[in-house]
Amino acid sequence: MSDPHETPGTGAPHGLPGDEPSFANKIVRGALNQKFLVVIGALVLIGTGIYSFGRLPVDAYPDLSPPMVEIITQWPGKAAEEVERLVTVPIETEMNGVERVKVVRSISLYGLSDVIMTFRDGTDPYFARQRVFEHLPDATMPAGVSASVAPLFSPSGLVYRYVLDSPDRSAMELKVINDWILTKAFKSVPGVADMANLGGQTMQYQVLVDPTKLAGAGLAISDVSNALGANNDNSGGGFYSEGGQFYYVRGLARLTTTEDIGDVVITTASNGIPVLVKDIGTVVIGYAPRLGQFGFNDRDDAVEGVILMRTGEQAQTVRKRAEAKAK
């Protein structure tokens, strides 16, 4: 009696659809037959994984904030009520017409207005800033007052801090180094949005006026201030030709030392003798009134720099760049 699964004339089993090898079996069989290619593919996959892991953005504090634009306006000497009525409200009114704005909040302080605009999720931050720049000139504000837009950084964008230390330099000298040398260097690092500097005195050239001498010369403080402002600028002129060469003419009056400030002419007395700044006071190097102070460890007056990362950058990458620049 013949087997019903055999093909007549051959004696071989008759193939059924369920007996065909599956796709997974074909892959395993092919891998076993091509061991060299499998090893090469595995090595490439491992190398790609290691490379990708090294470039994987890992932030301790991910930026979860929505797109924001901050408008800062300074109006020194004005009360919070005036700042609110004449600066903050006009800016808020104008900014309400910006596209994709979700919330507009503001803070008005003594001499300072801060307007924070929050945009809808998914808004390109550069598009938001562009629209703010286009609307900002239309805001009506007092004469001499101009608003500025804060740099593009997020609330969690603080990535690097440093403290300046020197055994033979004062806090004011360290602040000058931090403001004019280190700040410019760190701002050139890719991914850095801005710098925030704390501590130290802000150096100033000051004229300590003697009230008795000032009154004896028949002058007022405004006369001294106007004379200093008018005599602290270089002026350009034309040129003249002599011997086939051109010579440019310009006036050099930019004040650079305390002696230059003391030699500024305020007015001319009735006897024709000029009254100089050094005749009514003393020129010294001082510092601006301080609104705060930074301390570090056992030092009451230190200088600190804070590096802020641009929105959209990777914190670990920007930090490494800042560390390389600091070295």
PDB file of N, CA and C in Angstrom, residues 208-272:
ATOM      1  N   LEU A 208      35.751 115.675  41.754  1.00  0.00           N
ATOM      2  CA  LEU A 208      35.276 116.067  43.085  1.00  0.00           C
ATOM      3  C   LEU A 208      35.310 117.584  43.170  1.00  0.00           C
ATOM      4  N   VAL A 209      34.160 118.182  42.990  1.00  0.00           N
ATOM      5  CA  VAL A 209      34.057 119.645  42.900  1.00  0.00           C
ATOM      6  C   VAL A 209      34.099 120.263  44.296  1.00  0.00           C
ATOM      7  N   ASP A 210      34.852 121.344  44.429  1.00  0.00           N
ATOM      8  CA  ASP A 210      34.888 122.127  45.668  1.00  0.00           C
ATOM      9  C   ASP A 210      33.798 123.195  45.569  1.00  0.00           C
ATOM     10  N   PRO A 211      32.749 123.142  46.381  1.00  0.00           N
ATOM     11  CA  PRO A 211      31.659 124.124  46.261  1.00  0.00           C
ATOM     12  C   PRO A 211      32.119 125.560  46.416  1.00  0.00           C
ATOM     13  N   THR A 212      33.096 125.807  47.282  1.00  0.00           N
ATOM     14  CA  THR A 212      33.577 127.179  47.491  1.00  0.00           C
ATOM     15  C   THR A 212      34.253 127.715  46.234  1.00  0.00           C
ATOM     16  N   LYS A 213      35.137 126.916  45.635  1.00  0.00           N
ATOM     17  CA  LYS A 213      35.817 127.353  44.417  1.00  0.00           C
ATOM     18  C   LYS A 213      34.828 127.485  43.258  1.00  0.00           C
ATOM     19  N   LEU A 214      33.853 126.579  43.213  1.00  0.00           N
ATOM     20  CA  LEU A 214      32.859 126.646  42.137  1.00  0.00           C
ATOM     21  C   LEU A 214      32.037 127.926  42.241  1.00  0.00           C
ATOM     22  N   ALA A 215      31.600 128.262  43.452  1.00  0.00           N
ATOM     23  CA  ALA A 215      30.827 129.491  43.636  1.00  0.00           C
ATOM     24  C   ALA A 215      31.686 130.722  43.406  1.00  0.00           C
ATOM     25  N   GLY A 216      32.969 130.667  43.791  1.00  0.00           N
ATOM     26  CA  GLY A 216      33.851 131.810  43.572  1.00  0.00           C
ATOM     27  C   GLY A 216      34.075 132.090  42.099  1.00  0.00           C
ATOM     28  N   ALA A 217      34.022 131.055  41.260  1.00  0.00           N
ATOM     29  CA  ALA A 217      34.177 131.263  39.819  1.00  0.00           C
ATOM     30  C   ALA A 217      32.867 131.614  39.141  1.00  0.00           C
ATOM     31  N   GLY A 218      31.760 131.661  39.920  1.00  0.00           N
ATOM     32  CA  GLY A 218      30.455 131.986  39.345  1.00  0.00           C
ATOM     33  C   GLY A 218      29.916 130.903  38.435  1.00  0.00           C
ATOM     34  N   LEU A 219      30.196 129.639  38.750  1.00  0.00           N
ATOM     35  CA  LEU A 219      29.783 128.518  37.909  1.00  0.00           C
ATOM     36  C   LEU A 219      28.823 127.614  38.660  1.00  0.00           C
ATOM     37  N   ALA A 220      28.187 126.704  37.901  1.00  0.00           N
ATOM     38  CA  ALA A 220      27.288 125.699  38.460  1.00  0.00           C
ATOM     39  C   ALA A 220      27.768 124.321  38.030  1.00  0.00           C
ATOM     40  N   ILE A 221      27.213 123.290  38.655  1.00  0.00           N
ATOM     41  CA  ILE A 221      27.590 121.916  38.305  1.00  0.00           C
ATOM     42  C   ILE A 221      27.290 121.624  36.838  1.00  0.00           C
ATOM     43  N   SER A 222      26.199 122.182  36.340  1.00  0.00           N
ATOM     44  CA  SER A 222      25.847 121.954  34.934  1.00  0.00           C
ATOM     45  C   SER A 222      26.902 122.509  33.988  1.00  0.00           C
ATOM     46  N   ASP A 223      27.565 123.599  34.366  1.00  0.00           N
ATOM     47  CA  ASP A 223      28.633 124.149  33.522  1.00  0.00           C
ATOM     48  C   ASP A 223      29.805 123.173  33.429  1.00  0.00           C
ATOM     49  N   VAL A 224      30.146 122.560  34.556  1.00  0.00           N
ATOM     50  CA  VAL A 224      31.235 121.574  34.543  1.00  0.00           C
ATOM     51  C   VAL A 224      30.857 120.367  33.699  1.00  0.00           C
ATOM     52  N   SER A 225      29.635 119.872  33.876  1.00  0.00           N
ATOM     53  CA  SER A 225      29.181 118.706  33.121  1.00  0.00           C
ATOM     54  C   SER A 225      29.145 118.987  31.621  1.00  0.00           C
ATOM     55  N   ASN A 226      28.635 120.154  31.243  1.00  0.00           N
ATOM     56  CA  ASN A 226      28.564 120.507  29.815  1.00  0.00           C
ATOM     57  C   ASN A 226      29.953 120.656  29.210  1.00  0.00           C
ATOM     58  N   ALA A 227      30.882 121.244  29.972  1.00  0.00           N
ATOM     59  CA  ALA A 227      32.247 121.416  29.456  1.00  0.00           C
ATOM     60  C   ALA A 227      32.932 120.071  29.250  1.00  0.00           C
ATOM     61  N   LEU A 228      32.731 119.147  30.167  1.00  0.00           N
ATOM     62  CA  LEU A 228      33.338 117.825  30.014  1.00  0.00           C
ATOM     63  C   LEU A 228      32.751 117.080  28.828  1.00  0.00           C
ATOM     64  N   GLY A 229      31.437 117.191  28.638  1.00  0.00           N
ATOM     65  CA  GLY A 229      30.820 116.516  27.500  1.00  0.00           C
ATOM     66  C   GLY A 229      31.232 117.108  26.169  1.00  0.00           C
ATOM     67  N   ALA A 230      31.390 118.435  26.111  1.00  0.00           N
ATOM     68  CA  ALA A 230      31.740 119.087  24.847  1.00  0.00           C
ATOM     69  C   ALA A 230      33.204 118.916  24.484  1.00  0.00           C
ATOM     70  N   ASN A 231      34.053 118.623  25.456  1.00  0.00           N
ATOM     71  CA  ASN A 231      35.492 118.503  25.207  1.00  0.00           C
ATOM     72  C   ASN A 231      35.981 117.065  25.251  1.00  0.00           C
ATOM     73  N   ASN A 232      35.094 116.112  25.063  1.00  0.00           N
ATOM     74  CA  ASN A 232      35.477 114.709  25.097  1.00  0.00           C
ATOM     75  C   ASN A 232      35.097 114.023  23.798  1.00  0.00           C
ATOM     76  N   ASP A 233      35.581 114.556  22.697  1.00  0.00           N
ATOM     77  CA  ASP A 233      35.240 113.985  21.397  1.00  0.00           C
ATOM     78  C   ASP A 233      36.257 114.444  20.373  1.00  0.00           C
ATOM     79  N   ASN A 234      36.625 113.541  19.493  1.00  0.00           N
ATOM     80  CA  ASN A 234      37.484 113.897  18.366  1.00  0.00           C
ATOM     81  C   ASN A 234      36.633 114.418  17.224  1.00  0.00           C
ATOM     82  N   SER A 235      37.190 115.313  16.460  1.00  0.00           N
ATOM     83  CA  SER A 235      36.447 115.899  15.341  1.00  0.00           C
ATOM     84  C   SER A 235      37.219 115.684  14.053  1.00  0.00           C
ATOM     85  N   GLY A 236      36.476 115.458  12.981  1.00  0.00           N
ATOM     86  CA  GLY A 236      37.088 115.257  11.679  1.00  0.00           C
ATOM     87  C   GLY A 236      37.122 116.538  10.874  1.00  0.00           C
ATOM     88  N   GLY A 237      38.087 116.644  10.006  1.00  0.00           N
ATOM     89  CA  GLY A 237      38.214 117.816   9.139  1.00  0.00           C
ATOM     90  C   GLY A 237      38.442 117.403   7.706  1.00  0.00           C
ATOM     91  N   GLY A 238      38.958 118.322   6.920  1.00  0.00           N
ATOM     92  CA  GLY A 238      39.234 118.028   5.523  1.00  0.00           C
ATOM     93  C   GLY A 238      40.662 117.583   5.328  1.00  0.00           C
ATOM     94  N   PHE A 239      41.242 117.988   4.230  1.00  0.00           N
ATOM     95  CA  PHE A 239      42.624 117.640   3.938  1.00  0.00           C
ATOM     96  C   PHE A 239      43.213 118.744   3.071  1.00  0.00           C
ATOM     97  N   TYR A 240      44.518 118.803   3.026  1.00  0.00           N
ATOM     98  CA  TYR A 240      45.194 119.762   2.170  1.00  0.00           C
ATOM     99  C   TYR A 240      46.348 119.058   1.469  1.00  0.00           C
ATOM    100  N   SER A 241      46.733 119.629   0.347  1.00  0.00           N
ATOM    101  CA  SER A 241      47.764 119.033  -0.481  1.00  0.00           C
ATOM    102  C   SER A 241      49.034 119.874  -0.394  1.00  0.00           C
ATOM    103  N   GLU A 242      50.133 119.191  -0.237  1.00  0.00           N
ATOM    104  CA  GLU A 242      51.427 119.869  -0.181  1.00  0.00           C
ATOM    105  C   GLU A 242      52.502 118.934  -0.712  1.00  0.00           C
ATOM    106  N   GLY A 243      53.191 119.382  -1.718  1.00  0.00           N
ATOM    107  CA  GLY A 243      54.263 118.585  -2.287  1.00  0.00           C
ATOM    108  C   GLY A 243      53.783 117.293  -2.917  1.00  0.00           C
ATOM    109  N   GLY A 244      52.580 117.295  -3.450  1.00  0.00           N
ATOM    110  CA  GLY A 244      52.062 116.092  -4.088  1.00  0.00           C
ATOM    111  C   GLY A 244      51.483 115.075  -3.126  1.00  0.00           C
ATOM    112  N   GLN A 245      51.401 115.420  -1.835  1.00  0.00           N
ATOM    113  CA  GLN A 245      50.842 114.506  -0.856  1.00  0.00           C
ATOM    114  C   GLN A 245      49.626 115.141  -0.181  1.00  0.00           C
ATOM    115  N   PHE A 246      48.693 114.296   0.225  1.00  0.00           N
ATOM    116  CA  PHE A 246      47.498 114.751   0.930  1.00  0.00           C
ATOM    117  C   PHE A 246      47.700 114.546   2.431  1.00  0.00           C
ATOM    118  N   TYR A 247      47.314 115.549   3.196  1.00  0.00           N
ATOM    119  CA  TYR A 247      47.374 115.492   4.649  1.00  0.00           C
ATOM    120  C   TYR A 247      45.971 115.705   5.206  1.00  0.00           C
ATOM    121  N   TYR A 248      45.532 114.734   6.001  1.00  0.00           N
ATOM    122  CA  TYR A 248      44.192 114.826   6.592  1.00  0.00           C
ATOM    123  C   TYR A 248      44.260 115.599   7.909  1.00  0.00           C
ATOM    124  N   VAL A 249      43.213 116.382   8.149  1.00  0.00           N
ATOM    125  CA  VAL A 249      43.143 117.230   9.334  1.00  0.00           C
ATOM    126  C   VAL A 249      42.032 116.727  10.246  1.00  0.00           C
ATOM    127  N   ARG A 250      42.344 116.536  11.505  1.00  0.00           N
ATOM    128  CA  ARG A 250      41.329 116.169  12.487  1.00  0.00           C
ATOM    129  C   ARG A 250      41.759 116.683  13.856  1.00  0.00           C
ATOM    130  N   GLY A 251      40.776 116.961  14.694  1.00  0.00           N
ATOM    131  CA  GLY A 251      41.029 117.456  16.036  1.00  0.00           C
ATOM    132  C   GLY A 251      40.969 116.338  17.056  1.00  0.00           C
ATOM    133  N   LEU A 252      42.002 116.216  17.893  1.00  0.00           N
ATOM    134  CA  LEU A 252      42.082 115.175  18.915  1.00  0.00           C
ATOM    135  C   LEU A 252      41.731 115.782  20.260  1.00  0.00           C
ATOM    136  N   ALA A 253      40.579 115.412  20.797  1.00  0.00           N
ATOM    137  CA  ALA A 253      40.142 115.947  22.083  1.00  0.00           C
ATOM    138  C   ALA A 253      39.563 114.870  22.985  1.00  0.00           C
ATOM    139  N   ARG A 254      39.760 113.614  22.650  1.00  0.00           N
ATOM    140  CA  ARG A 254      39.249 112.533  23.487  1.00  0.00           C
ATOM    141  C   ARG A 254      40.058 112.456  24.777  1.00  0.00           C
ATOM    142  N   LEU A 255      39.348 112.486  25.911  1.00  0.00           N
ATOM    143  CA  LEU A 255      40.000 112.452  27.213  1.00  0.00           C
ATOM    144  C   LEU A 255      40.416 111.032  27.545  1.00  0.00           C
ATOM    145  N   THR A 256      41.674 110.868  27.955  1.00  0.00           N
ATOM    146  CA  THR A 256      42.194 109.535  28.240  1.00  0.00           C
ATOM    147  C   THR A 256      42.812 109.418  29.634  1.00  0.00           C
ATOM    148  N   THR A 257      43.222 110.515  30.241  1.00  0.00           N
ATOM    149  CA  THR A 257      43.851 110.468  31.557  1.00  0.00           C
ATOM    150  C   THR A 257      43.189 111.486  32.478  1.00  0.00           C
ATOM    151  N   THR A 258      43.500 111.383  33.759  1.00  0.00           N
ATOM    152  CA  THR A 258      42.981 112.365  34.724  1.00  0.00           C
ATOM    153  C   THR A 258      43.564 113.746  34.461  1.00  0.00           C
ATOM    154  N   GLU A 259      44.782 113.809  33.937  1.00  0.00           N
ATOM    155  CA  GLU A 259      45.370 115.110  33.608  1.00  0.00           C
ATOM    156  C   GLU A 259      44.613 115.771  32.466  1.00  0.00           C
ATOM    157  N   ASP A 260      44.191 114.995  31.481  1.00  0.00           N
ATOM    158  CA  ASP A 260      43.401 115.559  30.375  1.00  0.00           C
ATOM    159  C   ASP A 260      42.093 116.141  30.893  1.00  0.00           C
ATOM    160  N   ILE A 261      41.454 115.444  31.834  1.00  0.00           N
ATOM    161  CA  ILE A 261      40.191 115.949  32.381  1.00  0.00           C
ATOM    162  C   ILE A 261      40.427 117.233  33.164  1.00  0.00           C
ATOM    163  N   GLY A 262      41.492 117.289  33.921  1.00  0.00           N
ATOM    164  CA  GLY A 262      41.776 118.491  34.701  1.00  0.00           C
ATOM    165  C   GLY A 262      42.092 119.703  33.847  1.00  0.00           C
ATOM    166  N   ASP A 263      42.577 119.501  32.611  1.00  0.00           N
ATOM    167  CA  ASP A 263      42.935 120.622  31.741  1.00  0.00           C
ATOM    168  C   ASP A 263      41.772 121.113  30.881  1.00  0.00           C
ATOM    169  N   VAL A 264      40.585 120.547  31.041  1.00  0.00           N
ATOM    170  CA  VAL A 264      39.432 120.982  30.260  1.00  0.00           C
ATOM    171  C   VAL A 264      39.032 122.403  30.693  1.00  0.00           C
ATOM    172  N   VAL A 265      38.795 123.277  29.721  1.00  0.00           N
ATOM    173  CA  VAL A 265      38.406 124.666  29.992  1.00  0.00           C
ATOM    174  C   VAL A 265      36.895 124.732  30.190  1.00  0.00           C
ATOM    175  N   ILE A 266      36.490 125.279  31.332  1.00  0.00           N
ATOM    176  CA  ILE A 266      35.055 125.430  31.606  1.00  0.00           C
ATOM    177  C   ILE A 266      34.545 126.750  31.065  1.00  0.00           C
ATOM    178  N   THR A 267      35.249 127.819  31.366  1.00  0.00           N
ATOM    179  CA  THR A 267      34.864 129.146  30.908  1.00  0.00           C
ATOM    180  C   THR A 267      36.094 130.042  30.978  1.00  0.00           C
ATOM    181  N   THR A 268      35.924 131.272  30.568  1.00  0.00           N
ATOM    182  CA  THR A 268      37.003 132.267  30.627  1.00  0.00           C
ATOM    183  C   THR A 268      36.586 133.392  31.560  1.00  0.00           C
ATOM    184  N   ALA A 269      37.439 133.698  32.519  1.00  0.00           N
ATOM    185  CA  ALA A 269      37.140 134.750  33.488  1.00  0.00           C
ATOM    186  C   ALA A 269      37.145 136.115  32.818  1.00  0.00           C
ATOM    187  N   SER A 270      36.698 137.136  33.568  1.00  0.00           N
ATOM    188  CA  SER A 270      36.614 138.498  33.031  1.00  0.00           C
ATOM    189  C   SER A 270      37.980 139.061  32.677  1.00  0.00           C
ATOM    190  N   ASN A 271      39.024 138.567  33.345  1.00  0.00           N
ATOM    191  CA  ASN A 271      40.373 139.039  33.040  1.00  0.00           C
ATOM    192  C   ASN A 271      41.041 138.250  31.927  1.00  0.00           C
ATOM    193  N   GLY A 272      40.291 137.372  31.296  1.00  0.00           N
ATOM    194  CA  GLY A 272      40.810 136.604  30.175  1.00  0.00           C
ATOM    195  C   GLY A 272      41.520 135.331  30.549  1.00  0.00           C
TER     196      GLY A 272
END
